[in-house]
Amino acid sequence: MGQPHFIIFANEKGGTGKSTTAVHTTIALAASGHRVGALDLDNRQRTMTRYLENRDATMRRLDKQLPHARYEVLDDHSENGLHAALDRLSQDADVIVVDTPGRDDEVSHAAILKADTLVTPMNDSFVDLDLIGQVHPENYKITKPSFYAELIWNSRTERAKTTGRGVDWVVLRNRLQHVDSHNLRRVGAALDELARRVGFRVIPGLGERVIYRELFPKGLTLLDLADLGEVGMGHITARQELREMIAGLGIPEPGASLPEPVAVAG
C-alpha cells in the first residue's frame, strides 16, 4: 500500500478539544472513503479509545454499520511500542490519526516526528496562545516563539533532513466566539504574526462544545445526524464547522500520491 499519511494531534495543554477533534477527524475521513487507523497515546484517560468503543457499542445496539476505524491504545508506552503499534495499523490504512496526551512526553515527541500533518488545537485565548508564542502585555504583539514552537521547529527540521519531507503544521482555533470582540481580533492578529514567523497554517476548528459532550456516550459524530434523534440548528451549524475544518486540513484523497520531497538547507 505504501506509507500512510500520518496526522498527529498534539498540544501539551489539556482542555483544548484535542481528543474530540481527533475522533471527529478520524470518522470524517473514514466516511470519505479513507482506510483509517487511530492510535491513542494516552493510556490513562483513553478519551479517543473510549469514544470509539462507545461507537462500536452503538453499532451493535442499532445493528447498523457506521464509518469506523481500526484503533488501539498504546499500552507499551515507549518509542518501540509506538513504532510497533503504527506498523500494525499501517497494514490496512492510508491515514493514521494519533491522539497524544496533554503533557510533555518523549513518546509524543517521537510521534510528532512521524507527522505529515501536525494539528495543534487551541482555545481562542491568550492563555492557550502562550503555548506557541509569548505576547507583549500592552500592544499584544508576539515577542518570541515559545518552547513548544521551538520543539516543533526542531522536529520538523529533523524530519526534513532524515526523510526529505516537510510537515504541514496546522493550528486549529477551537471554541471560536461567534460575536466579534477585541480579544478575538487580538488573538487572530497575534496568531497570524506568529504563523508567518514560525511557519504554520491557522484554520477554524470546532465550536459547539455542548453538542460534542452529548455525542460522546454513543460515540456518534456530527456526520451521524440520522442516528441522533432530534436535531436542531446547532447540530447543522456544528456539522458545517466540522466539514470546513476537514477541508481545511487538506488531507490527500484516498489513493493520492504523497507530495514530492522538500529541499532542506544545511
mmCIF file of N, CA and C in Angstrom, residues 40-105:
data_model
loop_
_atom_site.group_PDB
_atom_site.id
_atom_site.type_symbol
_atom_site.label_atom_id
_atom_site.label_comp_id
_atom_site.label_asym_id
_atom_site.label_seq_id
_atom_site.Cartn_x
_atom_site.Cartn_y
_atom_site.Cartn_z
ATOM 1 N N ASP A 40 -4.312 5.906 20.214
ATOM 2 C CA ASP A 40 -4.468 6.732 21.412
ATOM 3 C C ASP A 40 -3.227 6.554 22.280
ATOM 4 N N LEU A 41 -2.439 7.619 22.435
ATOM 5 C CA LEU A 41 -1.209 7.534 23.224
ATOM 6 C C LEU A 41 -1.449 7.751 24.711
ATOM 7 N N ASP A 42 -2.649 8.181 25.077
ATOM 8 C CA ASP A 42 -2.940 8.446 26.488
ATOM 9 C C ASP A 42 -3.593 7.216 27.097
ATOM 10 N N ASN A 43 -2.769 6.312 27.645
ATOM 11 C CA ASN A 43 -3.315 5.056 28.184
ATOM 12 C C ASN A 43 -3.896 5.226 29.585
ATOM 13 N N ARG A 44 -3.945 6.469 30.081
ATOM 14 C CA ARG A 44 -4.622 6.733 31.359
ATOM 15 C C ARG A 44 -6.038 7.253 31.120
ATOM 16 N N GLN A 45 -6.174 8.344 30.405
ATOM 17 C CA GLN A 45 -7.509 8.886 30.157
ATOM 18 C C GLN A 45 -8.234 8.137 29.034
ATOM 19 N N ARG A 46 -7.527 7.753 27.976
ATOM 20 C CA ARG A 46 -8.083 6.927 26.892
ATOM 21 C C ARG A 46 -9.347 7.547 26.284
ATOM 22 N N THR A 47 -9.366 8.867 26.128
ATOM 23 C CA THR A 47 -10.585 9.521 25.640
ATOM 24 C C THR A 47 -10.933 9.080 24.223
ATOM 25 N N MET A 48 -9.946 9.078 23.324
ATOM 26 C CA MET A 48 -10.217 8.639 21.956
ATOM 27 C C MET A 48 -10.698 7.189 21.937
ATOM 28 N N THR A 49 -10.035 6.333 22.706
ATOM 29 C CA THR A 49 -10.411 4.919 22.738
ATOM 30 C C THR A 49 -11.827 4.733 23.268
ATOM 31 N N ARG A 50 -12.158 5.419 24.360
ATOM 32 C CA ARG A 50 -13.500 5.297 24.933
ATOM 33 C C ARG A 50 -14.555 5.776 23.938
ATOM 34 N N TYR A 51 -14.266 6.847 23.214
ATOM 35 C CA TYR A 51 -15.203 7.368 22.222
ATOM 36 C C TYR A 51 -15.472 6.307 21.146
ATOM 37 N N LEU A 52 -14.405 5.690 20.641
ATOM 38 C CA LEU A 52 -14.556 4.708 19.566
ATOM 39 C C LEU A 52 -15.160 3.404 20.085
ATOM 40 N N GLU A 53 -14.885 3.056 21.342
ATOM 41 C CA GLU A 53 -15.559 1.901 21.945
ATOM 42 C C GLU A 53 -17.060 2.152 22.068
ATOM 43 N N ASN A 54 -17.434 3.367 22.464
ATOM 44 C CA ASN A 54 -18.847 3.716 22.527
ATOM 45 C C ASN A 54 -19.498 3.624 21.150
ATOM 46 N N ARG A 55 -18.755 3.998 20.128
ATOM 47 C CA ARG A 55 -19.272 3.911 18.753
ATOM 48 C C ARG A 55 -19.512 2.449 18.369
ATOM 49 N N ASP A 56 -18.575 1.582 18.709
ATOM 50 C CA ASP A 56 -18.760 0.152 18.437
ATOM 51 C C ASP A 56 -20.011 -0.376 19.122
ATOM 52 N N ALA A 57 -20.211 0.018 20.377
ATOM 53 C CA ALA A 57 -21.388 -0.438 21.127
ATOM 54 C C ALA A 57 -22.675 0.058 20.483
ATOM 55 N N THR A 58 -22.676 1.283 19.983
ATOM 56 C CA THR A 58 -23.860 1.824 19.313
ATOM 57 C C THR A 58 -24.150 1.053 18.024
ATOM 58 N N MET A 59 -23.122 0.715 17.279
ATOM 59 C CA MET A 59 -23.341 -0.063 16.052
ATOM 60 C C MET A 59 -23.942 -1.423 16.372
ATOM 61 N N ARG A 60 -23.478 -2.045 17.446
ATOM 62 C CA ARG A 60 -24.053 -3.343 17.833
ATOM 63 C C ARG A 60 -25.502 -3.164 18.283
ATOM 64 N N ARG A 61 -25.765 -2.114 19.046
ATOM 65 C CA ARG A 61 -27.114 -1.902 19.560
ATOM 66 C C ARG A 61 -28.100 -1.610 18.428
ATOM 67 N N LEU A 62 -27.661 -0.819 17.452
ATOM 68 C CA LEU A 62 -28.528 -0.464 16.328
ATOM 69 C C LEU A 62 -28.504 -1.510 15.215
ATOM 70 N N ASP A 63 -27.560 -2.461 15.330
ATOM 71 C CA ASP A 63 -27.341 -3.441 14.254
ATOM 72 C C ASP A 63 -27.158 -2.711 12.921
ATOM 73 N N LYS A 64 -26.250 -1.743 12.943
ATOM 74 C CA LYS A 64 -26.036 -0.875 11.791
ATOM 75 C C LYS A 64 -24.557 -0.560 11.655
ATOM 76 N N GLN A 65 -24.057 -0.592 10.416
ATOM 77 C CA GLN A 65 -22.663 -0.270 10.170
ATOM 78 C C GLN A 65 -22.505 1.232 9.955
ATOM 79 N N LEU A 66 -21.614 1.849 10.698
ATOM 80 C CA LEU A 66 -21.284 3.256 10.550
ATOM 81 C C LEU A 66 -19.823 3.380 10.141
ATOM 82 N N PRO A 67 -19.422 4.510 9.545
ATOM 83 C CA PRO A 67 -17.997 4.706 9.256
ATOM 84 C C PRO A 67 -17.173 4.508 10.520
ATOM 85 N N HIS A 68 -16.089 3.756 10.398
ATOM 86 C CA HIS A 68 -15.314 3.431 11.593
ATOM 87 C C HIS A 68 -13.835 3.311 11.234
ATOM 88 N N ALA A 69 -13.020 3.096 12.260
ATOM 89 C CA ALA A 69 -11.575 2.972 12.083
ATOM 90 C C ALA A 69 -11.065 1.834 12.955
ATOM 91 N N ARG A 70 -9.976 1.237 12.535
ATOM 92 C CA ARG A 70 -9.241 0.346 13.433
ATOM 93 C C ARG A 70 -8.518 1.211 14.449
ATOM 94 N N TYR A 71 -8.529 0.800 15.706
ATOM 95 C CA TYR A 71 -7.926 1.657 16.722
ATOM 96 C C TYR A 71 -7.235 0.817 17.794
ATOM 97 N N GLU A 72 -6.248 1.447 18.410
ATOM 98 C CA GLU A 72 -5.513 0.855 19.520
ATOM 99 C C GLU A 72 -5.230 1.932 20.554
ATOM 100 N N VAL A 73 -5.024 1.501 21.788
ATOM 101 C CA VAL A 73 -4.462 2.371 22.808
ATOM 102 C C VAL A 73 -3.041 1.878 23.072
ATOM 103 N N LEU A 74 -2.109 2.798 23.251
ATOM 104 C CA LEU A 74 -0.706 2.433 23.409
ATOM 105 C C LEU A 74 -0.435 2.030 24.853
ATOM 106 N N ASP A 75 -0.490 0.733 25.142
ATOM 107 C CA ASP A 75 -0.199 0.246 26.491
ATOM 108 C C ASP A 75 1.303 0.155 26.743
ATOM 109 N N ASP A 76 2.075 -0.175 25.696
ATOM 110 C CA ASP A 76 3.539 -0.173 25.809
ATOM 111 C C ASP A 76 4.013 1.249 25.518
ATOM 112 N N HIS A 77 4.069 2.070 26.582
ATOM 113 C CA HIS A 77 4.333 3.497 26.380
ATOM 114 C C HIS A 77 5.842 3.729 26.251
ATOM 115 N N SER A 78 6.350 3.381 25.091
ATOM 116 C CA SER A 78 7.765 3.564 24.766
ATOM 117 C C SER A 78 7.857 3.835 23.272
ATOM 118 N N GLU A 79 9.020 4.305 22.835
ATOM 119 C CA GLU A 79 9.184 4.565 21.406
ATOM 120 C C GLU A 79 9.071 3.277 20.599
ATOM 121 N N ASN A 80 9.627 2.176 21.126
ATOM 122 C CA ASN A 80 9.489 0.902 20.429
ATOM 123 C C ASN A 80 8.022 0.484 20.340
ATOM 124 N N GLY A 81 7.290 0.672 21.432
ATOM 125 C CA GLY A 81 5.865 0.355 21.432
ATOM 126 C C GLY A 81 5.100 1.212 20.433
ATOM 127 N N LEU A 82 5.462 2.498 20.351
ATOM 128 C CA LEU A 82 4.827 3.402 19.392
ATOM 129 C C LEU A 82 5.023 2.911 17.966
ATOM 130 N N HIS A 83 6.266 2.627 17.611
ATOM 131 C CA HIS A 83 6.556 2.218 16.238
ATOM 132 C C HIS A 83 5.906 0.877 15.907
ATOM 133 N N ALA A 84 5.854 -0.034 16.883
ATOM 134 C CA ALA A 84 5.205 -1.324 16.643
ATOM 135 C C ALA A 84 3.705 -1.132 16.393
ATOM 136 N N ALA A 85 3.061 -0.263 17.185
ATOM 137 C CA ALA A 85 1.630 -0.011 17.004
ATOM 138 C C ALA A 85 1.351 0.649 15.656
ATOM 139 N N LEU A 86 2.182 1.609 15.283
ATOM 140 C CA LEU A 86 1.992 2.267 13.986
ATOM 141 C C LEU A 86 2.197 1.283 12.840
ATOM 142 N N ASP A 87 3.154 0.384 12.992
ATOM 143 C CA ASP A 87 3.365 -0.641 11.957
ATOM 144 C C ASP A 87 2.138 -1.535 11.815
ATOM 145 N N ARG A 88 1.534 -1.924 12.934
ATOM 146 C CA ARG A 88 0.336 -2.775 12.873
ATOM 147 C C ARG A 88 -0.813 -2.051 12.168
ATOM 148 N N LEU A 89 -1.040 -0.813 12.559
ATOM 149 C CA LEU A 89 -2.141 -0.065 11.963
ATOM 150 C C LEU A 89 -1.889 0.247 10.491
ATOM 151 N N SER A 90 -0.616 0.376 10.117
ATOM 152 C CA SER A 90 -0.276 0.725 8.739
ATOM 153 C C SER A 90 -0.561 -0.396 7.755
ATOM 154 N N GLN A 91 -0.774 -1.611 8.254
ATOM 155 C CA GLN A 91 -1.008 -2.741 7.359
ATOM 156 C C GLN A 91 -2.293 -2.568 6.558
ATOM 157 N N ASP A 92 -3.263 -1.832 7.089
ATOM 158 C CA ASP A 92 -4.547 -1.694 6.403
ATOM 159 C C ASP A 92 -5.085 -0.280 6.561
ATOM 160 N N ALA A 93 -4.248 0.716 6.303
ATOM 161 C CA ALA A 93 -4.675 2.109 6.460
ATOM 162 C C ALA A 93 -3.933 2.994 5.482
ATOM 163 N N ASP A 94 -4.639 3.979 4.946
ATOM 164 C CA ASP A 94 -3.949 5.007 4.152
ATOM 165 C C ASP A 94 -3.833 6.316 4.932
ATOM 166 N N VAL A 95 -4.528 6.396 6.092
ATOM 167 C CA VAL A 95 -4.383 7.528 7.012
ATOM 168 C C VAL A 95 -4.346 6.987 8.428
ATOM 169 N N ILE A 96 -3.443 7.494 9.237
ATOM 170 C CA ILE A 96 -3.395 7.132 10.656
ATOM 171 C C ILE A 96 -3.484 8.415 11.475
ATOM 172 N N VAL A 97 -4.452 8.444 12.401
ATOM 173 C CA VAL A 97 -4.658 9.586 13.286
ATOM 174 C C VAL A 97 -4.131 9.214 14.667
ATOM 175 N N VAL A 98 -3.259 10.039 15.217
ATOM 176 C CA VAL A 98 -2.666 9.787 16.528
ATOM 177 C C VAL A 98 -3.078 10.910 17.474
ATOM 178 N N ASP A 99 -3.639 10.514 18.624
ATOM 179 C CA ASP A 99 -4.026 11.473 19.669
ATOM 180 C C ASP A 99 -3.012 11.375 20.800
ATOM 181 N N THR A 100 -2.270 12.453 21.037
ATOM 182 C CA THR A 100 -1.225 12.449 22.056
ATOM 183 C C THR A 100 -1.774 12.979 23.381
ATOM 184 N N PRO A 101 -1.120 12.666 24.502
ATOM 185 C CA PRO A 101 -1.583 13.189 25.803
ATOM 186 C C PRO A 101 -1.352 14.692 25.908
ATOM 187 N N GLY A 102 -2.090 15.341 26.804
ATOM 188 C CA GLY A 102 -1.912 16.764 27.048
ATOM 189 C C GLY A 102 -0.814 17.013 28.058
ATOM 190 N N ARG A 103 0.383 16.517 27.757
ATOM 191 C CA ARG A 103 1.529 16.713 28.655
ATOM 192 C C ARG A 103 2.818 16.528 27.850
ATOM 193 N N ASP A 104 3.928 17.005 28.409
ATOM 194 C CA ASP A 104 5.235 16.822 27.792
ATOM 195 C C ASP A 104 5.629 15.367 27.930
ATOM 196 N N ASP A 105 5.994 14.727 26.825
ATOM 197 C CA ASP A 105 6.118 13.282 26.815
ATOM 198 C C ASP A 105 7.058 12.880 25.686
#
